[in-house]
Coordinates of C-alpha atoms and ligand atoms in Angstrom, one line a residue:
M9 CA 102.8 3.5 83.5
N10 CA 105.8 4.8 82.4
D11 CA 107.9 8.0 82.4
I12 CA 109.5 8.7 79.0
L13 CA 112.7 10.2 79.7
P14 CA 114.9 12.5 77.3
D15 CA 117.0 9.8 76.3
E16 CA 114.2 8.0 74.8
S17 CA 111.7 11.1 74.1
Y18 CA 113.8 11.7 70.7
L19 CA 112.4 8.8 69.4
W20 CA 109.2 9.7 70.2
E21 CA 109.6 12.9 68.5
F22 CA 111.1 11.4 65.5
F23 CA 107.8 9.4 65.3
E24 CA 105.8 12.1 66.2
E25 CA 107.1 14.2 62.9
T26 CA 107.0 11.0 60.8
V27 CA 103.3 10.7 61.7
R28 CA 102.4 13.8 61.2
D29 CA 103.7 14.3 57.7
W30 CA 102.2 10.7 56.7
L31 CA 98.7 11.8 58.0
G32 CA 99.3 15.2 56.0
S33 CA 100.0 13.4 52.8
Y34 CA 96.7 11.5 52.8
G35 CA 94.5 14.7 54.0
Y36 CA 93.7 13.6 57.5
R37 CA 92.8 16.6 59.9
N38 CA 93.6 16.2 63.5
I39 CA 91.0 15.9 66.4
R40 CA 92.0 16.2 70.0
T41 CA 89.1 15.0 72.7
P42 CA 89.3 15.0 76.6
V43 CA 91.3 12.3 78.4
L44 CA 88.0 11.3 80.3
E45 CA 84.6 10.7 79.1
Q46 CA 81.4 9.2 80.8
T47 CA 81.7 5.6 81.5
D48 CA 78.8 4.8 79.6
L49 CA 79.9 6.0 76.2
F50 CA 82.3 2.9 76.4
V51 CA 80.2 0.5 77.8
R52 CA 77.6 1.3 74.9
S53 CA 80.3 1.1 72.1
I54 CA 82.9 -1.1 73.0
G55 CA 80.7 -3.6 74.7
A56 CA 79.7 -4.7 78.3
A57 CA 81.2 -8.2 77.9
T58 CA 84.6 -7.3 76.6
D59 CA 87.9 -7.6 78.2
I60 CA 88.2 -3.8 78.0
V61 CA 84.8 -2.9 79.8
E62 CA 84.9 -5.7 82.2
K63 CA 87.9 -5.4 83.9
E64 CA 90.4 -2.9 82.4
M65 CA 88.7 0.7 82.5
Y66 CA 89.7 2.9 85.1
T67 CA 86.5 4.5 86.2
F68 CA 85.4 6.6 89.2
V69 CA 82.6 8.7 90.5
D70 CA 82.9 12.5 90.2
E71 CA 82.3 13.4 94.0
L72 CA 81.2 16.8 93.2
N73 CA 78.3 15.6 90.7
G74 CA 77.8 11.9 90.9
E75 CA 78.6 11.7 87.2
N76 CA 80.6 8.4 86.2
L77 CA 83.8 9.1 84.4
A78 CA 86.4 6.8 82.8
L79 CA 89.7 7.4 81.7
R80 CA 89.5 6.8 77.9
P81 CA 90.6 2.9 77.0
E82 CA 90.5 3.6 73.3
G83 CA 90.1 6.5 70.9
T84 CA 87.4 5.5 68.4
A85 CA 84.4 6.0 70.7
A86 CA 85.5 9.8 71.9
C87 CA 86.0 10.8 68.4
V88 CA 82.6 9.4 67.0
R89 CA 80.9 11.1 70.2
A90 CA 82.7 14.5 69.1
V91 CA 81.7 14.0 65.5
I92 CA 78.1 13.6 66.5
E93 CA 78.1 16.2 69.3
H94 CA 79.6 19.0 66.8
N95 CA 77.6 17.7 63.7
L96 CA 80.8 17.2 61.7
L97 CA 79.2 14.6 59.3
Y98 CA 76.7 17.7 58.2
A99 CA 79.6 19.1 56.0
G100 CA 80.3 15.6 54.2
P101 CA 82.4 12.6 55.3
Q102 CA 85.5 13.3 57.6
R103 CA 89.0 11.7 57.4
L104 CA 90.2 12.5 60.9
W105 CA 93.2 11.4 63.4
Y106 CA 93.9 11.5 67.0
W107 CA 96.9 11.0 69.1
G108 CA 97.3 10.4 72.9
P109 CA 97.8 8.4 76.1
M110 CA 95.0 5.7 76.5
F111 CA 94.3 3.9 79.7
R112 CA 93.6 -0.1 80.6
H113 CA 94.1 -1.5 83.9
E114 CA 95.8 -4.5 82.2
R115 CA 98.7 -7.2 84.1
P116 CA 101.8 -5.2 83.0
Q117 CA 104.2 -6.9 81.1
K118 CA 106.3 -6.2 77.9
G119 CA 104.4 -4.7 75.6
R120 CA 101.3 -4.1 77.6
Y121 CA 101.1 -1.1 79.9
R122 CA 98.3 0.8 82.0
Q123 CA 99.0 4.0 80.3
F124 CA 100.1 3.5 76.6
H125 CA 99.8 5.9 73.4
Q126 CA 97.9 5.6 70.1
V127 CA 97.7 7.2 66.9
G128 CA 94.7 6.6 65.4
V129 CA 92.7 7.3 62.3
E130 CA 89.2 7.4 61.4
A131 CA 87.1 7.8 58.2
L132 CA 83.6 8.5 59.0
G133 CA 80.7 8.5 56.2
F134 CA 82.6 6.3 53.9
A135 CA 81.0 3.1 53.1
G136 CA 84.2 1.7 51.6
P137 CA 85.8 -0.7 50.6
D138 CA 87.8 2.0 48.7
V139 CA 88.7 3.8 52.4
D140 CA 89.5 0.6 53.9
A141 CA 91.9 -0.1 51.2
E142 CA 93.5 3.5 52.0
H143 CA 93.6 2.7 55.1
L144 CA 95.6 -0.6 54.8
V145 CA 98.2 1.0 52.1
M146 CA 98.6 4.3 54.4
C147 CA 99.9 1.6 57.3
A148 CA 102.2 -0.1 54.9
R149 CA 103.5 3.5 53.8
L150 CA 104.1 4.2 57.3
W151 CA 105.9 1.2 58.0
R152 CA 108.2 2.1 55.3
A153 CA 108.6 5.5 56.3
L154 CA 109.8 4.1 59.8
G155 CA 112.2 1.9 58.0
L156 CA 110.4 -1.3 59.4
D157 CA 109.9 -4.5 57.6
G158 CA 108.3 -7.9 58.6
I159 CA 105.1 -6.4 59.7
E160 CA 102.4 -8.5 58.4
L161 CA 99.1 -7.9 57.7
E162 CA 96.4 -10.4 58.9
L163 CA 92.8 -9.8 57.3
N164 CA 89.3 -11.1 58.2
T165 CA 85.5 -10.0 57.7
L166 CA 82.9 -10.3 60.3
G167 CA 80.0 -9.9 58.1
D168 CA 76.9 -8.0 58.9
S169 CA 75.1 -8.2 61.9
D170 CA 72.9 -10.9 60.8
A171 CA 75.8 -13.0 59.6
R172 CA 77.2 -12.6 63.1
V173 CA 73.9 -13.7 64.9
R174 CA 73.8 -16.8 62.5
Y175 CA 77.5 -17.8 63.3
R176 CA 77.0 -17.0 67.0
A177 CA 74.4 -19.4 67.3
R178 CA 76.7 -22.1 65.7
L179 CA 79.7 -21.2 67.7
V180 CA 77.7 -21.8 70.8
Q181 CA 76.3 -25.0 70.0
Y182 CA 79.8 -26.0 69.3
L183 CA 81.3 -24.7 72.4
Q184 CA 78.7 -25.7 74.6
R185 CA 79.4 -29.7 72.9
N186 CA 83.1 -28.9 74.4
E187 CA 82.1 -26.7 77.6
A188 CA 84.3 -29.1 79.9
Q189 CA 87.5 -27.7 77.8
L190 CA 86.8 -24.3 78.1
D191 CA 88.7 -22.1 80.6
G192 CA 87.0 -19.9 83.1
D193 CA 86.9 -16.7 80.8
S194 CA 85.5 -18.7 78.1
Q195 CA 82.8 -20.1 80.3
R196 CA 81.5 -16.9 81.0
R197 CA 82.0 -15.6 77.5
L198 CA 80.3 -18.5 76.5
H199 CA 77.1 -16.8 76.3
S200 CA 77.9 -13.2 77.0
N201 CA 80.3 -12.8 74.1
P202 CA 81.1 -16.3 72.5
L203 CA 83.1 -14.6 69.5
R204 CA 85.5 -13.4 72.2
V205 CA 86.4 -17.2 72.7
L206 CA 88.1 -17.4 69.5
D207 CA 90.3 -14.5 70.5
S208 CA 91.6 -15.9 73.4
K209 CA 95.4 -16.6 73.8
N210 CA 95.1 -19.6 76.1
P211 CA 97.5 -22.1 74.4
A212 CA 95.0 -24.9 75.9
L213 CA 92.2 -23.8 73.7
Q214 CA 94.0 -23.5 70.3
D215 CA 93.2 -26.9 69.3
L216 CA 89.6 -26.4 70.2
I217 CA 89.3 -22.9 68.7
A218 CA 90.9 -24.4 65.4
G219 CA 88.2 -26.9 65.0
A220 CA 85.4 -24.3 65.4
P221 CA 82.8 -23.3 62.8
R222 CA 83.9 -20.9 60.2
L223 CA 82.2 -17.5 60.2
A224 CA 83.2 -17.3 56.6
D225 CA 80.1 -19.9 55.8
D226 CA 77.6 -17.5 57.5
L227 CA 78.8 -14.4 55.7
D228 CA 76.3 -12.2 53.6
E229 CA 76.4 -11.5 50.0
S230 CA 77.2 -7.7 50.5
S231 CA 79.9 -8.5 53.1
I232 CA 81.5 -11.3 50.6
K233 CA 81.8 -8.6 47.7
A234 CA 83.0 -5.8 49.8
F235 CA 85.5 -8.1 51.0
D236 CA 86.7 -9.6 47.6
E237 CA 87.1 -6.0 46.1
L238 CA 89.1 -4.7 49.2
Q239 CA 91.4 -7.7 48.5
A240 CA 91.7 -6.9 44.8
L241 CA 92.7 -3.2 45.9
L242 CA 95.1 -4.3 48.2
R243 CA 96.7 -6.6 45.6
D244 CA 96.8 -3.5 43.1
A245 CA 98.5 -1.9 45.7
G246 CA 101.0 -4.4 46.6
V247 CA 99.9 -4.9 49.7
S248 CA 100.4 -8.5 50.9
Y249 CA 98.1 -10.0 53.5
R250 CA 97.0 -13.3 54.9
I251 CA 93.3 -14.1 55.6
N252 CA 93.1 -15.0 59.5
P253 CA 89.5 -16.6 59.9
R254 CA 89.9 -16.5 63.5
L255 CA 90.4 -12.8 63.9
V256 CA 87.4 -11.1 65.5
R257 CA 89.0 -8.3 67.6
G258 CA 88.2 -7.5 71.4
L259 CA 85.6 -4.9 70.7
D260 CA 82.1 -5.3 69.7
Y261 CA 81.6 -2.4 67.4
Y262 CA 83.3 -4.0 64.3
N263 CA 81.6 -5.4 61.6
G264 CA 82.8 -6.1 57.9
A265 CA 86.4 -6.1 57.1
V266 CA 88.8 -6.1 60.3
Y267 CA 92.6 -6.6 60.4
E268 CA 95.6 -6.3 62.5
W269 CA 99.2 -5.8 61.7
V270 CA 101.4 -8.2 63.9
S271 CA 105.2 -8.4 64.0
G272 CA 107.4 -11.4 64.7
R273 CA 109.8 -9.6 66.7
L274 CA 107.6 -8.5 69.6
G275 CA 106.9 -11.9 71.5
A276 CA 103.5 -12.3 72.7
Q277 CA 102.0 -9.0 72.3
N278 CA 102.7 -8.8 68.6
A279 CA 99.9 -6.4 67.3
V280 CA 101.2 -2.9 66.6
C281 CA 98.0 -1.9 64.7
A282 CA 94.5 -2.8 64.6
G283 CA 90.9 -1.8 62.9
G284 CA 88.5 -2.3 60.8
R285 CA 84.8 -1.3 59.9
Y286 CA 82.2 0.0 62.3
D287 CA 79.5 1.0 60.5
G288 CA 76.8 0.9 63.4
L289 CA 78.6 2.8 65.9
V290 CA 77.7 6.4 64.9
E291 CA 73.9 5.5 65.2
Q292 CA 74.3 3.6 68.3
I293 CA 75.6 6.4 70.2
G294 CA 73.1 8.8 68.7
G295 CA 74.1 10.1 65.4
K296 CA 72.5 9.6 62.0
P297 CA 73.5 6.5 60.6
A298 CA 76.8 6.6 59.1
P299 CA 79.2 4.2 57.4
A300 CA 83.1 4.3 59.0
C301 CA 86.2 2.5 59.6
G302 CA 89.4 3.5 61.2
F303 CA 92.1 1.9 63.0
A304 CA 94.7 2.4 65.9
M305 CA 98.4 1.7 66.6
G306 CA 100.4 1.2 69.6
I307 CA 103.1 3.5 69.8
E308 CA 105.2 1.7 72.6
R309 CA 105.3 -1.3 70.3
L310 CA 105.9 0.3 67.2
L311 CA 109.0 2.4 68.7
V312 CA 110.7 -0.8 69.8
L313 CA 110.7 -2.4 66.4
V314 CA 111.9 1.3 65.4
K315 CA 114.7 1.2 68.1
D316 CA 115.8 -2.3 67.2
G317 CA 115.6 -1.8 63.4
S318 CA 117.5 1.7 62.7
E319 CA 119.5 4.6 63.8
V320 CA 117.6 7.4 64.7
P321 CA 119.6 10.2 65.4
S322 CA 119.2 12.3 68.5
R323 CA 119.1 15.9 68.2
V324 CA 122.1 17.5 69.3
P325 CA 123.2 21.0 69.5
D326 CA 125.3 22.1 66.5
V327 CA 127.1 25.2 68.8
Y328 CA 128.2 24.9 72.5
L329 CA 128.9 28.5 73.5
V330 CA 132.0 28.5 76.0
R331 CA 132.5 31.9 77.6
Q332 CA 134.6 33.2 80.3
G333 CA 135.1 36.5 81.9
E334 CA 132.8 39.3 82.8
L335 CA 132.6 41.1 79.3
A336 CA 132.4 37.7 77.8
E337 CA 129.5 36.3 79.7
R338 CA 127.2 39.1 78.3
F339 CA 129.0 39.2 74.8
G340 CA 128.4 35.4 74.7
A341 CA 124.6 35.6 75.2
R342 CA 124.1 38.0 72.7
V343 CA 126.2 35.8 70.2
A344 CA 124.2 32.9 70.9
E345 CA 121.1 34.7 69.9
V346 CA 122.3 36.1 66.6
L347 CA 123.2 32.2 66.0
R348 CA 119.8 31.2 66.9
D349 CA 118.5 33.8 64.5
A350 CA 120.6 32.4 61.7
G351 CA 118.9 28.9 62.5
L352 CA 121.5 27.2 64.6
D353 CA 121.0 25.3 67.6
V354 CA 123.2 26.6 70.4
L355 CA 123.8 25.4 73.9
L356 CA 124.7 28.3 76.2
H357 CA 127.1 27.3 78.9
C358 CA 125.6 28.5 82.1
G359 CA 127.1 28.6 85.6
G360 CA 130.2 29.5 85.4
G361 CA 133.5 27.4 85.5
S362 CA 137.0 27.4 84.1
F363 CA 137.7 27.3 80.5
K364 CA 138.8 23.7 80.5
S365 CA 135.7 22.4 82.6
Q366 CA 133.5 24.3 79.9
M367 CA 135.3 22.6 77.2
R368 CA 134.5 19.2 78.8
K369 CA 131.0 20.1 78.8
A370 CA 131.1 21.1 75.3
D371 CA 132.7 17.9 74.3
A372 CA 130.3 15.9 76.1
S373 CA 127.0 18.0 74.6
G374 CA 127.7 16.3 71.1
A375 CA 127.8 19.6 69.6
R376 CA 129.8 20.1 66.6
V377 CA 131.4 23.1 67.2
A378 CA 132.5 25.1 70.3
V379 CA 132.1 28.9 69.9
I380 CA 134.4 30.3 72.5
V381 CA 134.4 34.0 73.8
G382 CA 136.8 35.5 76.2
D383 CA 137.2 39.1 77.1
D384 CA 139.7 39.3 74.3
E385 CA 137.1 38.4 71.7
S386 CA 134.3 40.5 73.3
G387 CA 136.4 43.4 73.2
A388 CA 137.4 42.8 69.6
G389 CA 133.6 41.7 68.5
V390 CA 134.9 38.8 67.3
V391 CA 134.6 34.7 68.6
S392 CA 136.9 31.8 68.1
L393 CA 135.5 28.3 66.7
K394 CA 136.9 25.2 67.5
P395 CA 135.7 21.9 65.6
L396 CA 134.8 19.3 68.2
R397 CA 134.3 16.1 66.1
E398 CA 137.2 16.5 63.8
A399 CA 140.9 17.3 64.1
A400 CA 141.2 21.0 63.1
Q401 CA 142.8 24.1 64.8
Q402 CA 140.7 26.7 66.6
V403 CA 140.1 30.0 64.3
R404 CA 139.2 33.3 65.0
A405 CA 136.4 34.9 62.8
S406 CA 133.9 37.4 62.8
I407 CA 130.3 36.4 63.6
D408 CA 129.0 36.2 60.0
E409 CA 132.1 34.3 59.0
A410 CA 131.5 32.2 62.0
I411 CA 127.9 31.3 61.1
D412 CA 128.9 30.3 57.5
L413 CA 131.9 28.2 58.7
I414 CA 129.3 26.4 61.3
K415 CA 126.7 25.8 58.8
K416 CA 129.5 24.2 56.6
S417 CA 130.6 22.2 59.3
V418 CA 127.1 21.0 60.4
G419 CA 126.3 20.4 56.7
R420 CA 123.7 23.0 56.8
T421 CA 123.2 25.1 53.5
S422 CA 120.7 28.0 54.2
Ligands
ATP15 P1 95.8 -7.0 72.4 O1 95.3 -8.0 71.9 O2 97.1 -6.9 72.3 O3 95.5 -6.6 73.8 P2 93.9 -4.7 71.6 O4 93.2 -5.9 70.5 O5 93.4 -4.5 73.2 O6 95.3 -5.8 71.8 P3 93.3 -2.5 70.4 O7 92.4 -2.0 71.4 O8 92.6 -2.9 69.0 O9 94.3 -3.4 71.0 O10 94.3 -1.5 70.2 C1 95.3 -1.2 69.1 C2 96.5 -1.4 69.4 O11 97.1 -0.7 70.4 C3 97.1 -2.5 69.6 O12 97.3 -3.3 68.5 C4 98.5 -2.5 70.4 O13 99.5 -2.4 69.5 C5 98.1 -1.3 71.4 N1 97.9 -1.5 72.6 C6 96.5 -2.2 73.3 N2 96.6 -2.3 74.4 C7 97.8 -1.7 74.8 C8 98.6 -1.9 76.3 N3 97.7 -2.2 77.6 N4 100.1 -1.2 76.1 C9 100.6 -1.2 75.0 N5 99.9 -1.1 73.8 C10 98.8 -1.4 73.6
MG16 MG1 93.9 -6.1 74.8

């Protein structure tokens, strides 16, 4: 679990602003659910025989009432729980997004943390594939807005539940014939969740996985049709993709189209965003049946790419206000407020000290301009301006003149 310190948090702020604009431009509305849910919600939705539920969830018993609670490992189940609880679908389909920390007890490594953050999007009450295409087009737009290229889309369809039952039987036969080659995890999964074997990252299993029967051969008509339509919509929108028949996703609630966005620049943890259709989930956790789909992206992994790819300017103050002398201390504080009224970012020197040491701090702050007030200036109701990032003389100015000059110098027009 990481502390995010100021030298890095400006990147998070840049990301948050970009994401808010982006989600607004597609008409998605924010939903905020608690960080804790009943453990059972995740067991029922994500599936008992998945990595998350088997070994990654932080769970505990609330000693005050004996409830089994879990720190949320992902956002979809909680979002769907809230939508059902508050009957949101009564008003029609919902386009929602959430943001926040998620918790999984994983082995810590680069790109894999125990508290990490996701932005997620859910469209509930939409049968698709138009809305599935919207999600993928949206993602492509976000990558552009963040200045990221080289994020590639891998796409697959899991079909309806009958298709997966048929496929599961064929897959189990195949895996049983080759049981000796399976690792411990996969042997356990062979009966509890055989599709997950395909998702194994173990290099020793890759040949076996490559030779496995294909889910495509068991697909139902309507899933095939929806998947073809989705691909046509992506081609229309100019979103390129690669079909990956081994893409099954680690959570049980998916059906139909599923996908992952991957980057070649992240090493082993290469997925930055993943999602798909989960038409059965709303009913499964107690709502009236409603089709739905969504995705979630890992913010830490995306920010690694943002940091590598572009210069995100951190926010530096426009003005550092230097003040020395008893009158000047008080006058300076008032001037700082007037400058902020005018829309400027002002760092007011606090803690006294010589004029020289204050100027050193002004310089180190990154501010464009030092506004200097001594007792002289205070008496006359004016300030001195010293540009810090270009060679220019110190000048005296009234406060109104100073505001104009500073705005010019920081490139602000109003
Ligand atoms: P992975 O295969 O990397 O374990 P996942 O299938 O478990 O991913 P999802 O549950 O689909 O991941 O979560 C969506 C995204 O959240 C992932 O693509 C990834 O970017 C991010 N993510 C998932 N787990 C972690 C983690 N432990 N630390 C950081 N980011 C994570
Ligand atoms: Mg995982």
